[in-house]
Amino acid sequence: MDSGYEDYQLEAAISKIFASEAAWFVTDEAIQILGGMGYMRSMGLEKVMRDIRIFRIFEGTNDILRLFVALVGIQFAGGHLRELQSAISNPISNFGVVLGEVAKRGKGAVGIGSGNSLAGDVHPNLSEAAALTCKAVDAMGQTVEKVLIKHGKGIINEQFVLNRLANATIDLYANSCVLARCTKSLNEGVESAHHEEMMTKVWCNESYARIMDNLNQLKNPEVLHNFKTMAKISEAVCAKNAPVQGNPLGF
């Protein structure tokens, strides 16, 4: 925004989701640490918790924003696939596009990604963390492409799938933010730079694990079957407008 960009709706949505959920998590943990004292008005946290809960609802619920993040984020991949389909229909005149795609897919098939494309933009101390982020981006691109090929326009109805893609996207964006901030701190030699470096490395390591878990779920037949089953469970509850199962105690 400060640089004059006009299209930042995706970044704004991700920031809103991340900040509101992080604030809730931190407040909940603070009350847990304080125990019974956390409930006391004198501590101030009980008011913070009541006030902060609305942030996940106001200005677009986080659930709807997640769908927005996933669908907007895969628009580019959808456009690329349409371009490739057009090129394949006339491979002679579009030989460069087709050949480039074949080379890219060949590398992906044998586990060769795009490499650490962030190496020149981050502090040398953060090279490994940046490489993990690049690896996650490659995996994200491959997953999105497969999902689009499988579902096509019907992807808008696959909310379980979109939720996993959104969570991976949010983690990727957060990675870029922490890498940029920590690089600035290290380059400027601020007092907290080493501490920020440790936090950044931990965040990127754990974020990578979360991203890969979300993406791998979309390749797991059992998980995908569970998605379909959960959708049927939801449909049954909505149709009855109440829990379908009875109370085990009979009342």
C-alpha positions as CSV (number, residue, x, y, z in Angstrom):
1,M,0.0,0.0,0.0
2,D,2.8,2.4,0.9
3,S,4.5,1.7,-2.4
4,G,1.4,2.7,-4.3
5,Y,0.1,-0.8,-5.3
6,E,-3.6,-0.8,-6.0
7,D,-4.3,-4.5,-5.9
8,Y,-3.6,-5.9,-2.5
9,Q,-6.9,-7.5,-1.6
10,L,-5.3,-11.0,-1.3
11,E,-2.6,-9.7,1.0
12,A,-5.2,-7.8,3.1
13,A,-7.4,-11.0,3.4
14,I,-4.4,-13.1,4.5
15,S,-3.3,-10.5,7.0
16,K,-6.8,-10.2,8.5
17,I,-7.0,-14.0,8.9
18,F,-3.5,-14.4,10.4
19,A,-3.7,-11.4,12.8
20,S,-7.1,-12.2,14.2
21,E,-6.4,-15.8,14.8
22,A,-2.9,-15.1,16.2
23,A,-4.4,-12.6,18.6
24,W,-7.0,-15.1,19.8
25,F,-4.4,-17.8,20.3
26,V,-2.1,-15.5,22.2
27,T,-4.9,-14.2,24.5
28,D,-6.1,-17.8,25.1
29,E,-2.6,-18.9,26.0
30,A,-2.1,-15.9,28.3
31,I,-5.2,-16.8,30.2
32,Q,-4.2,-20.4,30.4
33,I,-0.8,-19.5,31.8
34,L,-2.3,-17.2,34.4
35,G,-4.9,-19.8,35.5
36,G,-7.7,-18.5,37.6
37,M,-6.2,-15.1,37.7
38,G,-6.7,-14.8,34.0
39,Y,-10.5,-14.5,34.6
40,M,-10.0,-11.6,37.0
41,R,-11.1,-8.2,35.8
42,S,-7.9,-6.7,37.3
43,M,-5.7,-8.6,34.8
44,G,-7.6,-7.1,31.8
45,L,-7.4,-10.3,29.7
46,E,-11.0,-11.3,30.2
47,K,-12.1,-8.1,28.4
48,V,-9.5,-8.6,25.7
49,M,-10.8,-12.1,25.0
50,R,-14.4,-10.9,24.7
51,D,-13.4,-8.0,22.5
52,I,-11.0,-9.9,20.3
53,R,-13.4,-12.8,19.4
54,I,-15.3,-10.6,17.0
55,F,-12.3,-10.0,14.8
56,R,-12.7,-13.4,13.3
57,I,-16.2,-12.4,12.2
58,F,-16.2,-8.7,11.4
59,E,-14.9,-7.4,8.0
60,G,-15.5,-10.8,6.4
61,T,-15.6,-14.0,8.4
62,N,-12.3,-15.9,8.3
63,D,-14.1,-18.9,6.9
64,I,-15.3,-16.9,3.8
65,L,-11.9,-15.1,3.5
66,R,-10.2,-18.5,3.4
67,L,-12.3,-19.5,0.3
68,F,-11.5,-16.1,-1.2
69,V,-7.7,-16.5,-0.6
70,A,-7.8,-20.0,-2.2
71,L,-9.9,-19.1,-5.2
72,V,-8.1,-15.8,-6.0
73,G,-4.7,-17.5,-5.4
74,I,-5.4,-20.3,-8.0
75,Q,-6.7,-17.9,-10.7
76,F,-3.2,-17.6,-12.2
77,A,-2.8,-21.4,-12.3
78,G,-6.1,-21.6,-14.1
79,G,-5.1,-19.0,-16.6
80,H,-1.8,-20.9,-17.2
81,L,-3.6,-24.2,-17.8
82,R,-5.9,-22.5,-20.3
83,E,-2.8,-21.1,-22.1
84,L,-1.2,-24.5,-22.2
85,Q,-4.3,-26.2,-23.5
86,S,-4.4,-23.6,-26.4
87,A,-0.7,-24.2,-27.1
88,I,-1.1,-28.0,-27.1
89,S,-3.9,-27.7,-29.7
90,N,-1.4,-26.0,-32.0
91,P,2.0,-27.3,-30.9
92,I,3.9,-26.3,-34.0
93,S,3.2,-22.5,-33.7
94,N,3.5,-22.7,-29.9
95,F,6.5,-25.0,-29.7
96,G,8.3,-22.8,-27.1
97,V,5.4,-22.8,-24.7
98,V,5.0,-26.6,-25.0
99,L,8.7,-27.3,-24.7
100,G,9.1,-25.2,-21.7
101,E,6.2,-27.0,-20.0
102,V,7.6,-30.4,-20.8
103,A,11.0,-29.3,-19.3
104,K,9.3,-28.0,-16.2
105,R,7.2,-31.1,-15.7
106,G,10.2,-33.3,-16.3
107,K,12.1,-31.7,-13.5
108,G,9.2,-31.9,-11.2
109,A,8.7,-35.6,-11.9
110,V,12.3,-36.3,-10.7
111,G,12.1,-33.9,-7.7
112,I,14.0,-31.0,-9.2
113,G,12.3,-27.7,-8.2
114,S,13.1,-24.1,-9.1
115,G,15.9,-24.0,-6.5
116,N,16.4,-21.3,-3.9
117,S,15.1,-18.3,-5.9
118,L,15.0,-16.2,-2.7
119,A,18.7,-16.7,-2.0
120,G,19.6,-13.2,-3.4
121,D,16.8,-11.5,-1.4
122,V,17.4,-12.8,2.1
123,H,20.3,-12.5,4.5
124,P,22.8,-15.4,4.1
125,N,21.9,-16.6,7.6
126,L,18.4,-17.3,6.4
127,S,19.3,-19.2,3.2
128,E,18.1,-22.5,4.5
129,A,14.8,-21.1,5.7
130,A,14.3,-19.4,2.3
131,A,15.1,-22.7,0.5
132,L,12.3,-24.4,2.5
133,T,9.9,-21.7,1.4
134,C,10.9,-22.1,-2.2
135,K,10.4,-25.9,-1.9
136,A,7.0,-25.3,-0.4
137,V,6.1,-22.9,-3.3
138,D,7.0,-25.6,-5.9
139,A,4.9,-28.2,-4.0
140,M,2.0,-25.7,-3.8
141,G,2.1,-25.1,-7.6
142,Q,2.1,-28.8,-8.4
143,T,-0.8,-29.4,-6.1
144,V,-2.9,-26.5,-7.3
145,E,-2.5,-27.7,-10.9
146,K,-3.5,-31.2,-10.1
147,V,-6.6,-30.0,-8.2
148,L,-7.7,-27.8,-11.0
149,I,-7.2,-30.5,-13.6
150,K,-9.3,-32.9,-11.4
151,H,-12.1,-30.5,-10.4
152,G,-12.1,-27.8,-13.1
153,K,-14.8,-25.1,-12.4
154,G,-16.3,-27.4,-9.8
155,I,-13.4,-26.4,-7.4
156,I,-15.6,-23.6,-6.0
157,N,-17.7,-26.3,-4.4
158,E,-14.8,-28.2,-2.8
159,Q,-14.6,-26.3,0.4
160,F,-12.5,-28.9,2.3
161,V,-9.9,-28.8,-0.5
162,L,-10.0,-25.0,-0.7
163,N,-9.5,-24.7,3.1
164,R,-6.3,-26.7,2.9
165,L,-5.0,-24.6,0.0
166,A,-5.8,-21.4,1.8
167,N,-4.0,-22.6,5.0
168,A,-0.9,-23.4,2.9
169,T,-1.1,-20.0,1.1
170,I,-1.4,-18.1,4.4
171,D,1.7,-19.9,5.7
172,L,3.6,-19.1,2.6
173,Y,2.8,-15.4,2.8
174,A,3.7,-15.4,6.5
175,N,7.1,-17.0,5.6
176,S,7.8,-14.2,3.1
177,C,6.9,-11.6,5.7
178,V,9.2,-13.0,8.5
179,L,12.0,-13.6,6.1
180,A,11.8,-10.0,4.9
181,R,11.6,-8.5,8.4
182,C,14.4,-10.6,9.8
183,T,16.6,-9.9,6.8
184,K,16.1,-6.1,7.4
185,S,17.0,-6.6,11.1
186,L,20.1,-8.6,10.3
187,N,21.3,-6.2,7.6
188,E,20.8,-3.2,9.9
189,G,22.5,-5.0,12.9
190,V,19.6,-4.2,15.3
191,E,20.0,-5.5,18.8
192,S,17.3,-8.1,18.5
193,A,18.5,-9.5,15.2
194,H,19.8,-12.7,16.5
195,H,16.7,-13.4,18.5
196,E,14.6,-12.6,15.4
197,E,16.8,-15.0,13.4
198,M,16.0,-17.9,15.8
199,M,12.3,-17.1,15.6
200,T,12.3,-16.9,11.8
201,K,14.1,-20.3,11.5
202,V,11.7,-22.0,13.8
203,W,8.7,-20.4,12.1
204,C,9.8,-21.4,8.6
205,N,10.6,-25.0,9.7
206,E,7.3,-25.5,11.4
207,S,5.4,-23.7,8.6
208,Y,7.0,-25.9,6.0
209,A,5.7,-29.0,7.9
210,R,2.2,-27.5,8.1
211,I,2.2,-26.6,4.4
212,M,3.3,-30.0,3.3
213,D,0.8,-31.7,5.6
214,N,-2.0,-29.6,4.1
215,L,-0.9,-30.4,0.5
216,N,-0.3,-34.1,1.2
217,Q,-3.8,-34.4,2.5
218,L,-5.1,-33.4,-0.9
219,K,-3.2,-36.5,-2.4
220,N,-4.4,-39.0,0.2
221,P,-7.3,-41.1,-1.0
222,E,-8.5,-41.8,2.6
223,V,-8.5,-38.1,3.5
224,L,-10.4,-37.2,0.3
225,H,-12.9,-39.9,1.0
226,N,-13.4,-38.4,4.5
227,F,-14.0,-35.0,2.9
228,K,-16.9,-36.5,0.9
229,T,-18.3,-38.3,4.0
230,M,-18.2,-35.2,6.1
231,A,-20.0,-33.3,3.3
232,K,-22.8,-36.0,3.5
233,I,-22.9,-35.7,7.3
234,S,-23.4,-32.0,7.0
235,E,-26.1,-32.4,4.3
236,A,-28.0,-34.7,6.6
237,V,-27.8,-32.3,9.6
238,C,-28.9,-29.4,7.4
239,A,-31.8,-31.5,6.0
240,K,-33.0,-32.3,9.5
241,N,-32.1,-28.9,11.0
242,A,-30.9,-30.8,14.0
243,P,-28.5,-33.6,15.0
244,V,-29.4,-36.8,13.2
245,Q,-28.3,-39.1,15.9
246,G,-30.3,-39.6,19.1
247,N,-29.1,-39.0,22.6
248,P,-27.5,-42.1,24.1
249,L,-29.2,-41.6,27.4
250,G,-32.6,-41.3,25.8
251,F,-33.5,-37.7,26.6
